[in-house]
XYZ file of C-alpha atoms in Angstrom:
653
model
C -21.274 -67.685 71.278
C -18.215 -69.712 70.309
C -15.126 -68.093 68.823
C -15.615 -70.080 65.603
C -19.131 -68.671 65.255
C -17.810 -65.144 65.814
C -15.212 -65.593 63.073
C -17.851 -66.854 60.642
C -20.191 -63.952 61.461
C -17.530 -61.262 60.916
C -17.479 -61.621 57.086
C -20.997 -63.078 56.841
C -22.871 -60.122 58.382
C -21.765 -57.589 55.712
C -22.592 -60.200 53.043
C -26.121 -60.642 54.416
C -26.595 -56.869 54.404
C -25.323 -56.676 50.815
C -27.718 -59.412 49.647
C -30.737 -57.833 51.343
C -29.943 -54.313 50.103
C -29.257 -55.585 46.594
C -32.002 -58.123 45.941
C -34.753 -56.609 48.077
C -34.000 -52.923 47.570
C -37.481 -52.070 46.313
C -39.132 -53.713 49.297
C -36.953 -52.251 52.044
C -36.528 -48.798 50.471
C -33.651 -46.367 50.873
C -33.685 -46.272 54.681
C -33.868 -50.054 54.880
C -30.843 -50.392 52.574
C -28.595 -48.208 54.695
C -29.804 -49.603 58.014
C -29.329 -53.261 57.108
C -25.823 -52.713 55.710
C -24.697 -50.318 58.461
C -25.900 -52.680 61.202
C -24.161 -55.604 59.515
C -20.838 -53.777 59.186
C -21.159 -52.266 62.685
C -21.706 -55.715 64.212
C -18.748 -57.027 62.223
C -16.626 -54.124 63.514
C -17.613 -54.833 67.134
C -16.829 -58.541 66.782
C -13.499 -57.712 65.100
C -12.708 -55.402 68.008
C -13.489 -58.239 70.412
C -11.035 -60.528 68.605
C -8.349 -57.806 68.553
C -8.846 -57.169 72.267
C -8.419 -60.890 72.886
C -5.147 -60.865 71.009
C -3.947 -57.797 72.914
C -4.708 -59.185 76.385
C -3.707 -62.750 75.468
C -7.104 -64.348 76.043
C -7.281 -65.403 72.369
C -4.427 -67.153 70.633
C -3.679 -67.657 66.950
C -6.538 -69.428 65.211
C -5.891 -71.524 62.097
C -8.983 -73.545 61.282
C -10.663 -75.014 58.225
C -14.333 -74.062 58.038
C -15.361 -76.021 54.979
C -13.660 -78.327 52.472
C -15.436 -78.288 49.131
C -13.042 -80.392 47.088
C -10.026 -82.695 47.197
C -8.181 -83.441 43.969
C -4.885 -85.283 43.711
C -4.315 -84.823 47.428
C -4.786 -81.023 47.167
C -7.467 -79.625 49.462
C -9.636 -76.746 48.276
C -11.111 -75.225 51.376
C -12.456 -72.192 53.180
C -10.493 -71.490 56.333
C -9.437 -68.711 58.667
C -6.001 -67.747 59.926
C -6.610 -65.140 62.605
C -3.470 -63.885 64.294
C -2.358 -60.410 65.393
C -1.895 -59.251 61.798
C -5.323 -60.490 60.740
C -7.197 -59.052 63.722
C -5.578 -55.649 63.162
C -6.587 -55.678 59.497
C -10.133 -56.781 60.387
C -10.609 -53.802 62.699
C -9.113 -51.324 60.223
C -11.266 -52.617 57.351
C -14.535 -52.749 59.292
C -14.057 -49.423 61.106
C -13.226 -47.442 57.979
C -16.012 -49.248 56.121
C -18.473 -48.327 58.881
C -17.481 -44.657 58.660
C -17.913 -44.774 54.871
C -21.355 -46.398 55.206
C -22.554 -43.654 57.561
C -21.002 -40.919 55.415
C -22.713 -42.337 52.303
C -26.159 -41.507 53.730
C -25.344 -37.823 53.266
C -23.196 -37.997 50.154
C -25.487 -40.224 48.066
C -28.725 -38.826 49.479
C -30.293 -37.890 46.137
C -28.719 -40.592 43.984
C -31.189 -42.945 42.233
C -28.802 -45.875 42.788
C -28.780 -45.401 46.577
C -29.663 -48.997 47.545
C -27.380 -50.478 44.907
C -24.449 -48.449 46.240
C -24.946 -49.691 49.797
C -25.152 -53.251 48.507
C -21.858 -52.834 46.654
C -19.888 -51.324 49.555
C -21.138 -53.990 51.979
C -20.163 -56.675 49.463
C -16.768 -55.044 49.172
C -16.326 -55.266 52.948
C -17.174 -58.984 52.865
C -14.666 -59.578 50.060
C -11.850 -57.783 51.859
C -12.517 -59.659 55.085
C -12.380 -62.981 53.248
C -9.023 -61.910 51.804
C -7.376 -60.919 55.079
C -8.821 -63.842 57.076
C -7.827 -66.566 54.591
C -5.464 -69.356 55.582
C -4.843 -70.641 52.061
C -3.971 -69.339 48.617
C -7.256 -70.373 47.025
C -9.342 -68.282 49.411
C -6.811 -65.464 49.123
C -7.319 -65.489 45.359
C -11.106 -65.528 45.800
C -10.988 -62.434 48.014
C -8.417 -60.858 45.699
C -10.669 -61.205 42.653
C -13.838 -60.358 44.576
C -12.515 -56.951 45.685
C -11.429 -56.385 42.084
C -14.915 -57.194 40.800
C -16.679 -54.933 43.298
C -14.214 -52.103 42.668
C -15.047 -52.425 38.955
C -18.741 -52.049 39.815
C -18.120 -49.110 42.150
C -15.765 -47.151 39.897
C -18.325 -47.457 37.099
C -21.250 -46.915 39.467
C -22.479 -43.970 37.390
C -22.635 -46.188 34.316
C -24.251 -43.501 32.138
C -21.091 -41.389 32.517
C -18.652 -42.253 29.735
C -15.542 -41.329 31.729
C -16.641 -43.623 34.578
C -17.047 -46.567 32.218
C -13.617 -45.891 30.722
C -12.124 -45.717 34.228
C -13.604 -48.987 35.469
C -12.565 -50.791 32.282
C -9.058 -49.392 32.719
C -8.945 -50.574 36.335
C -10.191 -54.003 35.298
C -7.638 -54.456 32.504
C -4.623 -53.154 34.442
C -5.465 -55.405 37.365
C -5.750 -58.365 34.998
C -2.089 -57.795 34.116
C -1.132 -57.927 37.766
C -3.436 -60.852 38.475
C -1.818 -62.880 35.695
C 1.465 -62.646 37.587
C -0.321 -63.374 40.864
C -1.906 -66.515 39.424
C 1.459 -67.664 38.067
C 2.908 -67.221 41.547
C 0.139 -69.294 43.144
C 0.594 -71.981 40.465
C 4.327 -72.053 41.201
C 3.561 -72.433 44.916
C 1.293 -75.384 44.145
C 3.900 -77.038 41.886
C 6.706 -76.502 44.396
C 4.947 -77.379 47.644
C 1.990 -79.503 46.523
C -0.295 -77.517 48.817
C -2.187 -74.244 48.985
C -2.260 -74.067 52.782
C -0.219 -71.229 54.285
C 1.061 -73.278 57.212
C 2.222 -76.162 55.035
C 3.910 -73.860 52.508
C 5.648 -71.660 55.094
C 6.932 -74.668 57.051
C 8.427 -76.275 53.933
C 9.820 -73.056 52.418
C 13.356 -73.186 53.935
C 13.887 -76.658 52.476
C 12.937 -75.373 49.009
C 15.138 -72.271 49.118
C 17.746 -73.793 46.797
C 15.261 -75.019 44.174
C 15.592 -73.535 40.688
C 13.391 -73.210 37.618
C 14.357 -72.866 33.959
C 12.421 -70.058 32.275
C 14.181 -68.507 29.261
C 16.928 -70.090 27.186
C 17.770 -72.660 29.805
C 18.814 -70.022 32.377
C 18.174 -71.153 35.950
C 16.197 -68.900 38.290
C 15.710 -69.322 41.994
C 12.242 -70.793 42.443
C 11.693 -68.594 45.511
C 12.599 -65.482 43.523
C 10.233 -66.501 40.743
C 7.370 -67.142 43.179
C 7.899 -63.892 45.086
C 8.290 -61.702 41.993
C 5.124 -63.177 40.475
C 3.176 -62.655 43.700
C 4.467 -59.090 43.918
C 3.378 -58.361 40.342
C -0.118 -59.091 41.610
C 0.486 -56.629 44.431
C 1.732 -54.034 41.916
C -1.656 -54.129 40.217
C -3.821 -54.187 43.340
C -1.694 -51.721 45.321
C -1.087 -49.474 42.290
C 2.710 -49.552 42.026
C 4.424 -48.156 38.924
C 3.926 -48.963 36.107
C 0.599 -50.630 37.042
C -0.545 -47.529 38.927
C -2.418 -45.876 36.071
C -5.880 -47.136 37.038
C -6.050 -45.530 40.472
C -6.209 -41.782 39.598
C -8.885 -42.436 36.961
C -10.937 -44.387 39.496
C -11.795 -41.009 41.056
C -14.650 -41.013 38.529
C -16.621 -43.100 41.016
C -18.480 -41.584 43.999
C -16.200 -40.161 46.707
C -17.122 -42.698 49.448
C -15.577 -45.494 47.403
C -12.385 -43.451 47.061
C -12.081 -43.577 50.841
C -13.076 -47.240 51.049
C -11.059 -48.648 48.147
C -8.098 -46.279 48.095
C -7.476 -45.758 51.802
C -7.977 -48.883 53.865
C -8.990 -51.804 51.741
C -8.338 -52.787 48.131
C -5.097 -50.871 47.551
C -3.646 -52.176 50.802
C -4.394 -55.795 49.863
C -1.056 -56.092 48.085
C 0.824 -54.689 51.099
C -0.947 -57.134 53.409
C -0.290 -60.045 51.053
C 3.467 -59.437 50.881
C 3.633 -59.075 54.677
C 1.700 -62.331 55.069
C 4.115 -64.018 52.630
C 7.195 -62.787 54.536
C 8.429 -66.394 55.146
C 8.757 -66.718 51.358
C 10.100 -63.244 50.576
C 12.799 -63.536 53.237
C 14.313 -66.349 51.163
C 14.939 -64.077 48.145
C 17.061 -60.929 48.430
C 16.590 -60.318 44.696
C 12.793 -60.220 45.052
C 13.031 -57.882 48.061
C 15.322 -55.502 46.151
C 12.834 -55.502 43.287
C 10.022 -54.689 45.717
C 12.029 -51.879 47.312
C 13.017 -50.162 44.055
C 9.481 -50.293 42.643
C 8.170 -48.783 45.878
C 10.805 -46.025 45.866
C 10.001 -45.023 42.281
C 6.287 -44.905 43.111
C 6.764 -42.987 46.376
C 8.720 -40.115 44.837
C 7.648 -39.803 41.217
C 3.912 -40.257 41.803
C 4.031 -37.629 44.527
C 5.479 -35.122 42.053
C 2.385 -35.459 39.869
C 0.209 -34.419 42.817
C 1.821 -30.971 42.754
C 0.278 -30.054 39.377
C -3.170 -31.640 39.791
C -6.160 -29.314 40.174
C -8.880 -31.886 40.900
C -9.091 -32.150 44.708
C -9.711 -35.911 44.628
C -6.866 -36.574 42.215
C -4.393 -34.778 44.486
C -5.413 -37.140 47.296
C -5.264 -40.066 44.852
C -1.654 -39.340 43.886
C -0.898 -38.935 47.567
C -2.254 -42.459 48.046
C 0.044 -43.746 45.308
C 3.008 -42.122 47.015
C 2.140 -43.473 50.472
C 1.628 -46.973 49.067
C 5.135 -46.589 47.692
C 6.404 -45.912 51.224
C 4.733 -49.099 52.456
C 6.233 -51.069 49.574
C 9.716 -49.730 50.307
C 9.299 -50.876 53.913
C 8.408 -54.354 52.681
C 11.491 -54.348 50.452
C 13.853 -53.685 53.372
C 12.147 -56.408 55.455
C 10.485 -53.842 57.733
C 7.135 -55.601 57.321
C 5.840 -54.361 60.673
C 6.575 -50.762 59.653
C 4.673 -51.308 56.397
C 1.637 -52.637 58.274
C 1.947 -49.836 60.829
C 1.877 -47.231 58.046
C -0.969 -49.126 56.387
C -2.986 -48.745 59.597
C -2.250 -45.060 60.243
C -2.654 -44.203 56.563
C -6.071 -45.886 56.486
C -7.425 -43.406 59.015
C -5.919 -40.132 57.809
C -6.321 -40.900 54.101
C -9.970 -41.928 54.577
C -10.339 -38.636 56.484
C -8.852 -36.653 53.589
C -10.973 -38.392 50.956
C -14.178 -37.908 52.944
C -13.176 -34.299 53.663
C -12.748 -33.753 49.922
C -16.191 -35.276 49.449
C -17.639 -32.861 52.006
C -16.219 -29.964 49.976
C -17.607 -31.448 46.758
C -21.085 -31.715 48.310
C -20.986 -28.076 49.420
C -19.866 -26.897 45.958
C -22.490 -28.942 44.094
C -19.939 -31.480 42.798
C -17.312 -28.951 41.784
C -13.896 -30.653 42.149
C -11.526 -28.059 40.663
C -9.553 -26.364 43.462
C -9.151 -23.270 41.276
C -12.895 -22.704 41.777
C -12.715 -22.946 45.583
C -11.006 -20.839 48.254
C -12.001 -19.451 51.646
C -14.157 -22.461 52.560
C -13.035 -22.402 56.187
C -15.560 -19.610 56.811
C -18.502 -21.801 55.862
C -17.170 -25.293 56.680
C -15.232 -25.126 59.979
C -15.548 -28.835 60.881
C -14.399 -29.978 57.439
C -11.580 -27.413 57.559
C -10.274 -28.508 60.974
C -10.426 -32.216 60.116
C -8.696 -31.502 56.803
C -5.864 -29.837 58.718
C -5.626 -32.865 61.022
C -5.510 -35.253 58.067
C -2.874 -33.103 56.368
C -0.634 -32.902 59.435
C -0.860 -36.679 59.787
C -0.055 -37.174 56.100
C 3.025 -34.936 56.055
C 4.398 -36.586 59.198
C 4.121 -33.726 61.678
C 5.499 -34.828 65.084
C 3.021 -36.515 67.443
C 0.516 -37.155 64.630
C 0.013 -40.766 63.566
C 1.649 -40.423 60.156
C 4.841 -39.087 61.717
C 5.547 -42.294 63.607
C 4.865 -44.678 60.745
C 6.525 -42.646 57.971
C 9.644 -41.782 59.967
C 10.001 -45.410 61.026
C 10.039 -46.412 57.357
C 12.616 -43.754 56.457
C 14.911 -44.815 59.302
C 14.469 -48.492 58.408
C 15.524 -47.802 54.820
C 18.503 -45.802 56.075
C 19.525 -48.751 58.266
C 19.251 -51.269 55.417
C 22.224 -52.389 53.340
C 20.161 -54.147 50.690
C 21.084 -53.499 47.048
C 19.314 -50.295 45.949
C 18.647 -49.039 49.472
C 20.629 -45.833 48.844
C 18.335 -44.844 45.986
C 15.286 -45.841 48.020
C 16.400 -43.744 50.987
C 16.730 -40.520 48.995
C 13.447 -41.228 47.218
C 11.490 -41.493 50.474
C 13.358 -38.590 52.110
C 12.749 -36.193 49.207
C 9.196 -37.489 49.091
C 8.650 -35.796 52.466
C 9.184 -32.373 50.876
C 6.921 -33.248 47.947
C 4.170 -34.526 50.256
C 4.177 -31.344 52.320
C 4.130 -29.196 49.172
C 1.082 -30.745 47.502
C -0.751 -31.254 50.818
C -0.594 -27.596 51.847
C -1.317 -26.553 48.263
C -4.595 -28.449 48.547
C -5.379 -26.882 51.923
C -4.648 -23.327 50.828
C -6.414 -23.504 47.464
C -9.500 -25.079 49.017
C -9.928 -23.513 52.454
C -7.841 -20.328 52.531
C -7.425 -17.189 50.461
C -10.205 -15.411 48.607
C -13.353 -17.314 47.578
C -13.212 -18.036 43.833
C -16.587 -19.719 43.354
C -19.490 -17.945 41.657
C -21.947 -15.839 43.662
C -24.769 -18.387 43.452
C -22.605 -21.174 44.898
C -21.225 -18.835 47.559
C -24.735 -17.900 48.623
C -25.655 -21.524 49.321
C -22.472 -22.655 51.079
C -22.860 -24.362 54.450
C -21.282 -27.093 56.548
C -22.137 -30.678 55.595
C -24.765 -32.564 57.651
C -23.912 -34.640 60.715
C -23.879 -37.926 58.793
C -20.885 -36.449 56.946
C -19.104 -34.538 59.720
C -19.408 -37.188 62.460
C -17.382 -39.764 60.452
C -14.818 -37.009 59.802
C -14.457 -36.390 63.541
C -14.283 -40.110 64.359
C -11.539 -40.613 61.751
C -9.659 -37.521 62.953
C -9.196 -39.001 66.433
C -7.043 -42.005 65.381
C -5.336 -39.799 62.789
C -3.938 -37.856 65.720
C -3.439 -40.437 68.451
C -3.142 -44.002 67.195
C 0.485 -43.758 66.123
C 1.614 -42.494 69.532
C 0.001 -45.365 71.427
C 0.834 -48.245 69.068
C 4.330 -47.639 67.712
C 6.171 -49.361 70.551
C 4.235 -52.668 70.591
C 3.915 -52.879 66.817
C 7.475 -52.045 65.831
C 9.645 -52.751 68.847
C 7.516 -54.889 71.157
C 7.241 -57.924 68.901
C 3.450 -57.801 68.666
C 3.494 -58.959 65.030
C 6.335 -61.465 65.450
C 4.072 -64.501 65.296
C 2.488 -63.362 62.043
C 5.562 -61.966 60.297
C 8.884 -63.709 59.793
C 12.115 -61.718 59.387
C 15.546 -63.267 58.959
C 17.985 -62.093 61.628
C 20.348 -60.584 59.049
C 17.502 -58.492 57.592
C 15.973 -57.222 60.845
C 16.454 -53.474 60.451
C 13.717 -52.703 62.986
C 15.632 -54.558 65.693
C 18.578 -52.260 65.023
C 16.312 -49.219 65.258
C 14.859 -50.500 68.511
C 18.181 -49.884 70.286
C 17.747 -46.137 69.649
C 14.026 -45.951 70.456
C 13.266 -44.156 73.719
C 9.493 -43.892 73.573
C 6.967 -42.132 71.352
C 7.501 -38.764 73.040
C 11.269 -38.962 72.671
C 10.953 -39.890 69.009
C 8.732 -36.858 68.338
C 10.928 -34.396 70.210
C 14.043 -35.751 68.515
C 12.459 -35.132 65.097
C 13.700 -31.522 64.957
C 17.235 -32.899 64.554
C 16.390 -34.992 61.496
C 16.483 -34.223 57.778
C 12.885 -35.368 57.053
C 11.521 -32.853 59.571
C 13.260 -29.899 57.920
C 12.264 -31.084 54.464
C 8.679 -31.148 55.707
C 9.083 -27.603 57.048
C 10.582 -26.541 53.702
C 7.609 -28.000 51.827
C 5.235 -26.149 54.171
C 7.145 -22.881 53.736
C 7.222 -23.090 49.940
C 3.524 -23.950 49.746
C 2.627 -21.120 52.149
C 4.652 -18.550 50.205
C 3.456 -19.627 46.776
C -0.175 -20.561 47.305
C -1.131 -18.235 50.151
C 0.847 -15.046 49.530
C 2.496 -15.060 46.073
C 0.477 -17.236 43.680
C 2.161 -15.575 40.691
C 5.352 -17.502 41.566
C 3.668 -20.746 40.504
C 2.898 -19.235 37.086
C 6.483 -18.030 36.679
C 7.924 -21.442 37.566
C 5.549 -23.071 35.097
C 6.761 -20.728 32.373
C 10.420 -21.278 33.298
C 10.242 -25.092 33.077
C 7.407 -25.819 30.619
C 8.873 -29.218 29.710
C 8.843 -30.482 33.293
C 5.339 -29.098 33.826
C 4.038 -30.865 30.711
C 5.747 -34.078 31.801
C 4.021 -33.974 35.194
C 0.711 -32.724 33.819
C 0.692 -35.631 31.350
C 1.629 -38.061 34.160
C 4.899 -39.073 32.486
C 2.856 -40.007 29.394
C 1.995 -43.426 30.813
C -1.624 -43.094 29.689
C -0.698 -41.978 26.174
C 1.794 -44.822 25.821
C -0.672 -47.410 27.074
C -3.402 -46.028 24.859
C -1.289 -45.968 21.700
C 0.838 -49.045 22.238
C -1.403 -51.464 24.118
C -4.976 -50.284 23.501
C -4.560 -49.045 19.926
C -2.052 -51.813 19.209
C -4.547 -54.419 20.347
C -7.198 -52.796 18.137
C -4.841 -52.858 15.136
C -3.982 -56.511 15.763
C -7.680 -57.271 16.012
C -8.381 -55.454 12.756
C -5.618 -57.374 10.993
C -6.900 -60.661 12.374
C -10.370 -59.725 11.169
C -9.136 -58.708 7.719
C -6.753 -61.619 7.174
C -8.137 -64.431 9.290
C -11.866 -63.760 9.569
C -12.678 -61.947 6.327
C -9.814 -63.439 4.272
C -9.313 -67.009 5.445
C -12.598 -67.958 7.100
C -15.103 -65.943 5.052
C -13.123 -65.743 1.809
C -11.365 -69.108 1.865
C -13.469 -71.536 3.874
C -17.026 -70.197 3.616
C -17.115 -68.392 0.269
C -14.262 -70.540 -1.117
C -16.118 -73.792 -0.447
C -19.216 -72.322 -2.065
C -17.194 -71.316 -5.150
C -15.565 -74.761 -5.325
C -18.955 -76.457 -5.228
C -20.197 -74.103 -7.950
C -17.161 -74.876 -10.118
C -17.548 -78.633 -9.606
C -21.259 -78.384 -10.258
C -20.529 -76.631 -13.570
C -18.355 -79.526 -14.687
C -20.809 -82.181 -13.535
C -23.615 -80.295 -15.218
C -21.858 -80.683 -18.613
C -21.623 -84.450 -18.106
C -25.361 -84.684 -17.482
C -26.383 -84.002 -21.134
C -29.550 -86.149 -21.278
C -28.466 -88.035 -24.431
C -28.548 -91.841 -24.163
C -25.492 -92.417 -26.369
C -23.392 -90.146 -24.089
C -24.243 -92.331 -21.103
C -23.592 -95.573 -23.077
C -20.200 -94.239 -24.169
C -19.340 -93.351 -20.563
C -20.324 -96.834 -19.406
C -18.101 -98.473 -22.066
C -15.155 -96.274 -21.117
C -15.732 -97.135 -17.466
C -15.910 -100.829 -18.187
C -12.658 -100.687 -20.209
C -11.018 -98.890 -17.314
C -12.154 -101.507 -14.793
C -10.921 -104.330 -17.018
C -7.590 -102.574 -17.462
C -7.126 -102.314 -13.731
C -8.053 -105.963 -13.281
C -5.465 -107.072 -15.891
C -2.760 -104.975 -14.278
C -3.587 -106.300 -10.827
C -3.241 -109.918 -12.033
């Protein structure tokens, strides 16, 4: 089998499974739907692993090939093509492996759902869409994958379409992402105008020569064209990767089934923006202003979204706000030109966050879809596998030494500390204090769910048991990389130049190169952690959570009473939803009502439709009086007409 055939099969196999499960679901049944999609994604995962292995051992080089050209207009080629380098092959493995775990897990989670086959079709289609996005070698295909994952996420968030809150959530996700995608489309249009091509290679090669180009936007003021392009592209990433203020859709998307929370919000859709900015590093490196903008937005998201997680009681929403915060860390890394660190954290985060989402789903199954942590407690007695894997995911998330999250998160913090970019001081303290916040809400979730006294009713307690193997096996398989993958990959990914061919960093911005002088191996980095501020902030977060939520829960109530304003601010999520609802949603409704009253009912119905009818009636009334039926009236009219004609003729002569 040729390499080209392998690359075509990687996205095509999940698509075939999606088509069969979707269009032939009644013929193949429930078992057929999960087998055809799981086999397709599993084969895709194996082939992706083969490509990654080839890139690791050097037997496969960078592949940039056009598969199909479907149109040429004005010299611009619209084509399907693949750019498969180290960055792409890493993303392919992460996407397909996490997707495979989610597919297997779904057999247990969605066992009794009437939309079983439809769900498998959707998640396989989602996998295809994400693979097309990460494998693209041109902006057109990137935009196709970008919109395709958005479409499928809309379908998955609103999967339970008879549930009003789910429909509201998927509409919200759709509309917020349209805001981001408008900026993204403007950025692609600006690329086309500036470079006359949509091909990555052509654009990246010509970018340095266009660095001084400007564009006039408002009032004749000149903007750097590169800054305009990069800011517009990043606005698209703000929507897809849920950066403030376009983050509001992600927590509400928890209304969908839990497997899609792991698939969309851990390894795939929300990381698309991070991947895109890293892929566009040759453009972003030409605009310090755009990179500062990226960094500040990421810092705000990392710290302030994490604070909201402290007051959430829905187990999935706590993990969702954790995702927002961790995406902020990745975005900050992009903003300080530590693209490799952002991708490294993307990879480690994919495993431990998928583990935490699926662990939350395991708890929800056991409690008959109860998601409020105040109705849990003591679950470790009945669910030991879920409990242990939840601890592993938590330790990875908070950055405990030797766990995968430690290496990627600490690398980002040190990279920000090394940077001298405008705003890096604010970003540094945001990500450092975020360590304390992360530990606090993470152990709060653990203690309220798995420790302490059971708070569920007697009936639920009597039926508690560990989840089936189709649920616990994916948890175990995700727990392994959550522990080990950071240790074994930090050196090649961050300091060994493994991503150098795929990512471009200007020498003056290379903060990771500066950090590399102080790197003495993964073991040394972990043992040195006890001398760093982030480590002790993590310990402080653990200590506070242990005291408050394990031994003295009344302290939380006292703090809430002492600072009711801050609690309300966090509980209402900084009032973003209320503002959007009143200003944008209600404002749009009011504008629509005014347009209906004035334009539709007033101008069109009243003026044009009814007005023309009234005018015809009025004219008809006048004409009706002329048509009297008397012969002498008509003779008189004819004489008057003749006199008029003669008068005109005389005047004209």
